[in-house]
Amino acid sequence: MTSRSTRLALFAVSTTLLGMGALASDPSPKGLPKEPPLATALFAGGCFWSMELAFDKTPGVVSATSGYSGGTKAHPTYGMVSSGTTGHAESVQVVYDPGKVSYAQLLEVFWHNVDPLTANAQFCDRGTEYRSAIFFRDAEQHRLAEDSKRRLERSGRFQQPIVTQIVAASAFYPAEDYHQDYAQKNPEHYQAYRLGCGRDAHLKALWGDDAPKK
């Protein structure tokens, strides 16, 4: 039979080992808040080069990826989407830190970088693949998107109806590598396209002082 002193010694050892295991399974120091997980948002606002650039400039955004969403064709190519037969729109998937930028703030960036009054087009780009849309990922994003649209409608800024879609997100397919970070990798060509498309002049006419700064 094990003596009382031996049993107490074994109990002490097992308690110490259990405590060490608990510390190993919880790497965050006690008393310190855990970092919030990153979140994802999905928008369509015409040329994905331009929308990617707008979100990349936003503090708190970790990454912005150009791609295709909102349609039915799996793994589409740029050529397929450009044909207008896939139902997809040029889109941007935004990964962000909610501790540094909120979804509501991302919505403000979105609105001020699009023409919300024109259906199936943005500036010089025409077709359903260039429609503006907010693809919400959960009920909270849906609520915030609808609230932001209602505030805009009630603001009196526009006399025409807002036609930007607010729809549930579907699969997102990243665009080809040469489309990613296009504005940074090809600045002269991108700026020539942006100027020729009249994007900045149109945004200034729509949004005034709220238009994005160059």
Tab-separated table of C-alpha atoms in Angstrom:
chain	number	residue	atom	x	y	z
A	1	MET	CA	0.000	0.000	0.000
A	2	THR	CA	1.277	3.491	-0.920
A	3	SER	CA	2.036	5.642	2.121
A	4	ARG	CA	0.232	8.918	2.753
A	5	SER	CA	3.417	10.928	2.202
A	6	THR	CA	4.060	9.196	-1.120
A	7	ARG	CA	0.506	9.895	-2.286
A	8	LEU	CA	0.880	13.576	-1.395
A	9	ALA	CA	4.142	13.775	-3.317
A	10	LEU	CA	2.576	12.179	-6.410
A	11	PHE	CA	-0.379	14.546	-6.185
A	12	ALA	CA	1.944	17.552	-6.066
A	13	VAL	CA	3.865	16.368	-9.114
A	14	SER	CA	0.697	15.690	-11.119
A	15	THR	CA	-0.745	19.113	-10.210
A	16	THR	CA	2.438	20.824	-11.364
A	17	LEU	CA	2.410	18.933	-14.667
A	18	LEU	CA	-1.242	19.775	-15.268
A	19	GLY	CA	-0.533	23.443	-14.635
A	20	MET	CA	2.340	23.399	-17.079
A	21	GLY	CA	0.081	21.798	-19.689
A	22	ALA	CA	-2.543	24.480	-19.240
A	23	LEU	CA	0.056	27.199	-19.723
A	24	ALA	CA	1.353	25.511	-22.855
A	25	SER	CA	-2.155	25.315	-24.344
A	26	ASP	CA	-2.823	29.018	-23.700
A	27	PRO	CA	0.093	30.980	-25.138
A	28	SER	CA	-1.451	34.397	-24.444
A	29	PRO	CA	-0.217	35.995	-21.187
A	30	LYS	CA	-2.799	36.108	-18.430
A	31	GLY	CA	-4.627	39.389	-18.109
A	32	LEU	CA	-3.812	40.602	-21.641
A	33	PRO	CA	-6.607	40.839	-24.244
A	34	LYS	CA	-6.311	38.520	-27.214
A	35	GLU	CA	-5.823	40.050	-30.642
A	36	PRO	CA	-9.127	40.166	-32.573
A	37	PRO	CA	-9.181	37.963	-35.670
A	38	LEU	CA	-8.936	39.544	-39.078
A	39	ALA	CA	-12.185	40.049	-41.004
A	40	THR	CA	-13.101	40.017	-44.692
A	41	ALA	CA	-15.244	42.319	-46.808
A	42	LEU	CA	-16.183	42.063	-50.484
A	43	PHE	CA	-17.078	44.925	-52.836
A	44	ALA	CA	-17.546	45.616	-56.535
A	45	GLY	CA	-17.025	49.105	-57.879
A	46	GLY	CA	-16.093	48.902	-61.513
A	47	CYS	CA	-12.398	48.605	-62.396
A	48	PHE	CA	-10.854	46.396	-59.731
A	49	TRP	CA	-7.468	48.064	-60.210
A	50	SER	CA	-8.986	51.286	-58.868
A	51	MET	CA	-10.951	49.738	-56.021
A	52	GLU	CA	-7.952	47.688	-54.913
A	53	LEU	CA	-5.869	50.871	-54.810
A	54	ALA	CA	-8.512	52.718	-52.770
A	55	PHE	CA	-8.629	50.033	-50.087
A	56	ASP	CA	-4.872	49.484	-50.056
A	57	LYS	CA	-4.554	53.143	-49.013
A	58	THR	CA	-6.936	52.651	-46.080
A	59	PRO	CA	-5.264	52.290	-42.646
A	60	GLY	CA	-6.183	48.988	-41.026
A	61	VAL	CA	-6.528	47.124	-44.317
A	62	VAL	CA	-4.165	44.142	-44.420
A	63	SER	CA	-4.699	43.235	-48.076
A	64	ALA	CA	-6.922	43.954	-51.050
A	65	THR	CA	-7.197	41.348	-53.805
A	66	SER	CA	-8.675	41.881	-57.257
A	67	GLY	CA	-11.000	39.163	-58.499
A	68	TYR	CA	-14.433	38.106	-59.626
A	69	SER	CA	-17.634	37.484	-57.669
A	70	GLY	CA	-21.405	37.595	-57.905
A	71	GLY	CA	-21.791	35.206	-60.833
A	72	THR	CA	-22.283	31.516	-61.521
A	73	LYS	CA	-19.187	30.449	-63.461
A	74	ALA	CA	-16.574	28.658	-61.348
A	75	HIS	CA	-12.953	29.731	-61.740
A	76	PRO	CA	-13.599	32.351	-64.425
A	77	THR	CA	-10.871	34.073	-66.405
A	78	TYR	CA	-10.666	37.770	-67.197
A	79	GLY	CA	-11.732	37.053	-70.751
A	80	MET	CA	-14.815	35.165	-69.579
A	81	VAL	CA	-15.864	37.907	-67.162
A	82	SER	CA	-15.231	40.626	-69.754
A	83	SER	CA	-17.641	38.884	-72.122
A	84	GLY	CA	-20.468	39.689	-69.705
A	85	THR	CA	-21.768	36.116	-69.767
A	86	THR	CA	-20.613	34.833	-66.355
A	87	GLY	CA	-22.685	37.098	-64.101
A	88	HIS	CA	-19.511	38.023	-62.209
A	89	ALA	CA	-18.453	41.561	-61.409
A	90	GLU	CA	-14.906	42.795	-61.082
A	91	SER	CA	-14.553	42.740	-57.312
A	92	VAL	CA	-12.115	43.340	-54.487
A	93	GLN	CA	-11.762	41.150	-51.415
A	94	VAL	CA	-10.567	43.207	-48.448
A	95	VAL	CA	-8.913	41.621	-45.419
A	96	TYR	CA	-8.839	44.078	-42.525
A	97	ASP	CA	-8.086	44.442	-38.828
A	98	PRO	CA	-11.353	45.340	-37.023
A	99	GLY	CA	-9.286	46.822	-34.202
A	100	LYS	CA	-7.955	49.473	-36.609
A	101	VAL	CA	-10.748	49.995	-39.129
A	102	SER	CA	-14.440	49.103	-38.902
A	103	TYR	CA	-16.693	47.675	-41.574
A	104	ALA	CA	-18.705	50.904	-41.396
A	105	GLN	CA	-15.552	52.856	-42.276
A	106	LEU	CA	-14.852	50.515	-45.192
A	107	LEU	CA	-18.363	51.225	-46.450
A	108	GLU	CA	-17.552	54.945	-46.476
A	109	VAL	CA	-14.426	54.243	-48.540
A	110	PHE	CA	-16.535	52.158	-50.909
A	111	TRP	CA	-19.292	54.737	-51.459
A	112	HIS	CA	-16.875	57.599	-52.070
A	113	ASN	CA	-15.051	55.610	-54.758
A	114	VAL	CA	-18.074	54.610	-56.852
A	115	ASP	CA	-20.909	56.106	-58.865
A	116	PRO	CA	-23.935	54.663	-57.014
A	117	LEU	CA	-26.419	56.150	-59.483
A	118	THR	CA	-25.496	54.230	-62.640
A	119	ALA	CA	-26.482	50.595	-63.153
A	120	ASN	CA	-24.161	48.112	-64.863
A	121	ALA	CA	-21.398	50.636	-65.461
A	122	GLN	CA	-18.765	52.665	-63.690
A	123	PHE	CA	-17.363	55.719	-65.426
A	124	CYS	CA	-16.098	54.683	-68.894
A	125	ASP	CA	-16.464	50.933	-68.236
A	126	ARG	CA	-19.785	49.463	-69.340
A	127	GLY	CA	-21.444	46.119	-68.701
A	128	THR	CA	-22.772	44.047	-65.812
A	129	GLU	CA	-19.204	43.084	-64.918
A	130	TYR	CA	-18.673	46.728	-63.913
A	131	ARG	CA	-21.730	47.090	-61.682
A	132	SER	CA	-21.351	48.421	-58.151
A	133	ALA	CA	-22.229	46.045	-55.315
A	134	ILE	CA	-21.724	45.376	-51.637
A	135	PHE	CA	-21.463	41.635	-51.056
A	136	PHE	CA	-22.265	41.127	-47.372
A	137	ARG	CA	-20.861	38.085	-45.549
A	138	ASP	CA	-23.120	37.992	-42.477
A	139	ALA	CA	-26.140	39.615	-40.881
A	140	GLU	CA	-24.114	42.408	-39.292
A	141	GLN	CA	-22.485	43.400	-42.576
A	142	HIS	CA	-25.916	43.301	-44.201
A	143	ARG	CA	-27.380	45.593	-41.543
A	144	LEU	CA	-24.514	48.064	-41.761
A	145	ALA	CA	-24.627	48.134	-45.560
A	146	GLU	CA	-28.377	48.812	-45.632
A	147	ASP	CA	-28.021	51.471	-42.923
A	148	SER	CA	-25.292	53.240	-44.876
A	149	LYS	CA	-27.408	53.219	-48.028
A	150	ARG	CA	-30.435	54.628	-46.170
A	151	ARG	CA	-28.338	57.434	-44.678
A	152	LEU	CA	-27.082	58.304	-48.129
A	153	GLU	CA	-30.609	58.307	-49.552
A	154	ARG	CA	-31.848	60.576	-46.755
A	155	SER	CA	-28.897	62.942	-46.986
A	156	GLY	CA	-30.387	64.759	-49.969
A	157	ARG	CA	-27.079	64.608	-51.819
A	158	PHE	CA	-28.577	62.807	-54.820
A	159	GLN	CA	-31.843	63.318	-56.660
A	160	GLN	CA	-31.555	60.006	-58.513
A	161	PRO	CA	-32.084	56.601	-56.870
A	162	ILE	CA	-29.093	54.636	-55.607
A	163	VAL	CA	-28.803	51.483	-57.698
A	164	THR	CA	-25.791	49.848	-56.011
A	165	GLN	CA	-26.643	46.247	-55.182
A	166	ILE	CA	-26.512	44.905	-51.623
A	167	VAL	CA	-26.509	41.131	-51.920
A	168	ALA	CA	-25.173	38.097	-50.085
A	169	ALA	CA	-21.591	37.225	-50.911
A	170	SER	CA	-20.878	34.161	-53.026
A	171	ALA	CA	-17.595	32.586	-54.062
A	172	PHE	CA	-14.710	34.954	-54.742
A	173	TYR	CA	-12.148	34.037	-57.395
A	174	PRO	CA	-8.841	35.951	-57.402
A	175	ALA	CA	-7.965	37.492	-60.740
A	176	GLU	CA	-4.847	36.625	-62.694
A	177	ASP	CA	-1.501	37.657	-61.166
A	178	TYR	CA	-0.947	40.491	-63.629
A	179	HIS	CA	-4.065	42.239	-62.315
A	180	GLN	CA	-2.897	42.231	-58.692
A	181	ASP	CA	-1.396	45.548	-57.494
A	182	TYR	CA	-1.701	46.785	-61.061
A	183	ALA	CA	-1.645	50.472	-60.151
A	184	GLN	CA	1.639	50.064	-58.258
A	185	LYS	CA	3.295	47.799	-60.814
A	186	ASN	CA	2.208	49.791	-63.888
A	187	PRO	CA	1.720	53.367	-62.632
A	188	GLU	CA	2.022	55.170	-65.969
A	189	HIS	CA	-0.430	52.915	-67.767
A	190	TYR	CA	-2.817	52.921	-64.837
A	191	GLN	CA	-2.823	56.710	-64.472
A	192	ALA	CA	-3.392	57.106	-68.223
A	193	TYR	CA	-6.358	54.718	-67.980
A	194	ARG	CA	-7.769	56.482	-64.907
A	195	LEU	CA	-7.473	59.912	-66.490
A	196	GLY	CA	-8.933	58.740	-69.794
A	197	CYS	CA	-11.815	57.070	-67.977
A	198	GLY	CA	-12.653	60.330	-66.179
A	199	ARG	CA	-12.863	58.584	-62.830
A	200	ASP	CA	-11.517	61.386	-60.629
A	201	ALA	CA	-13.506	64.137	-62.350
A	202	HIS	CA	-16.703	62.094	-62.041
A	203	LEU	CA	-16.073	61.280	-58.378
A	204	LYS	CA	-15.444	64.966	-57.640
A	205	ALA	CA	-18.707	65.905	-59.327
A	206	LEU	CA	-20.578	63.257	-57.327
A	207	TRP	CA	-18.986	63.601	-53.913
A	208	GLY	CA	-17.458	67.079	-53.752
A	209	ASP	CA	-15.150	67.384	-50.744
A	210	ASP	CA	-15.847	63.743	-49.825
A	211	ALA	CA	-14.300	62.517	-53.070
A	212	PRO	CA	-11.063	60.540	-52.556
A	213	LYS	CA	-7.899	62.583	-52.616
A	214	LYS	CA	-5.303	61.725	-55.258
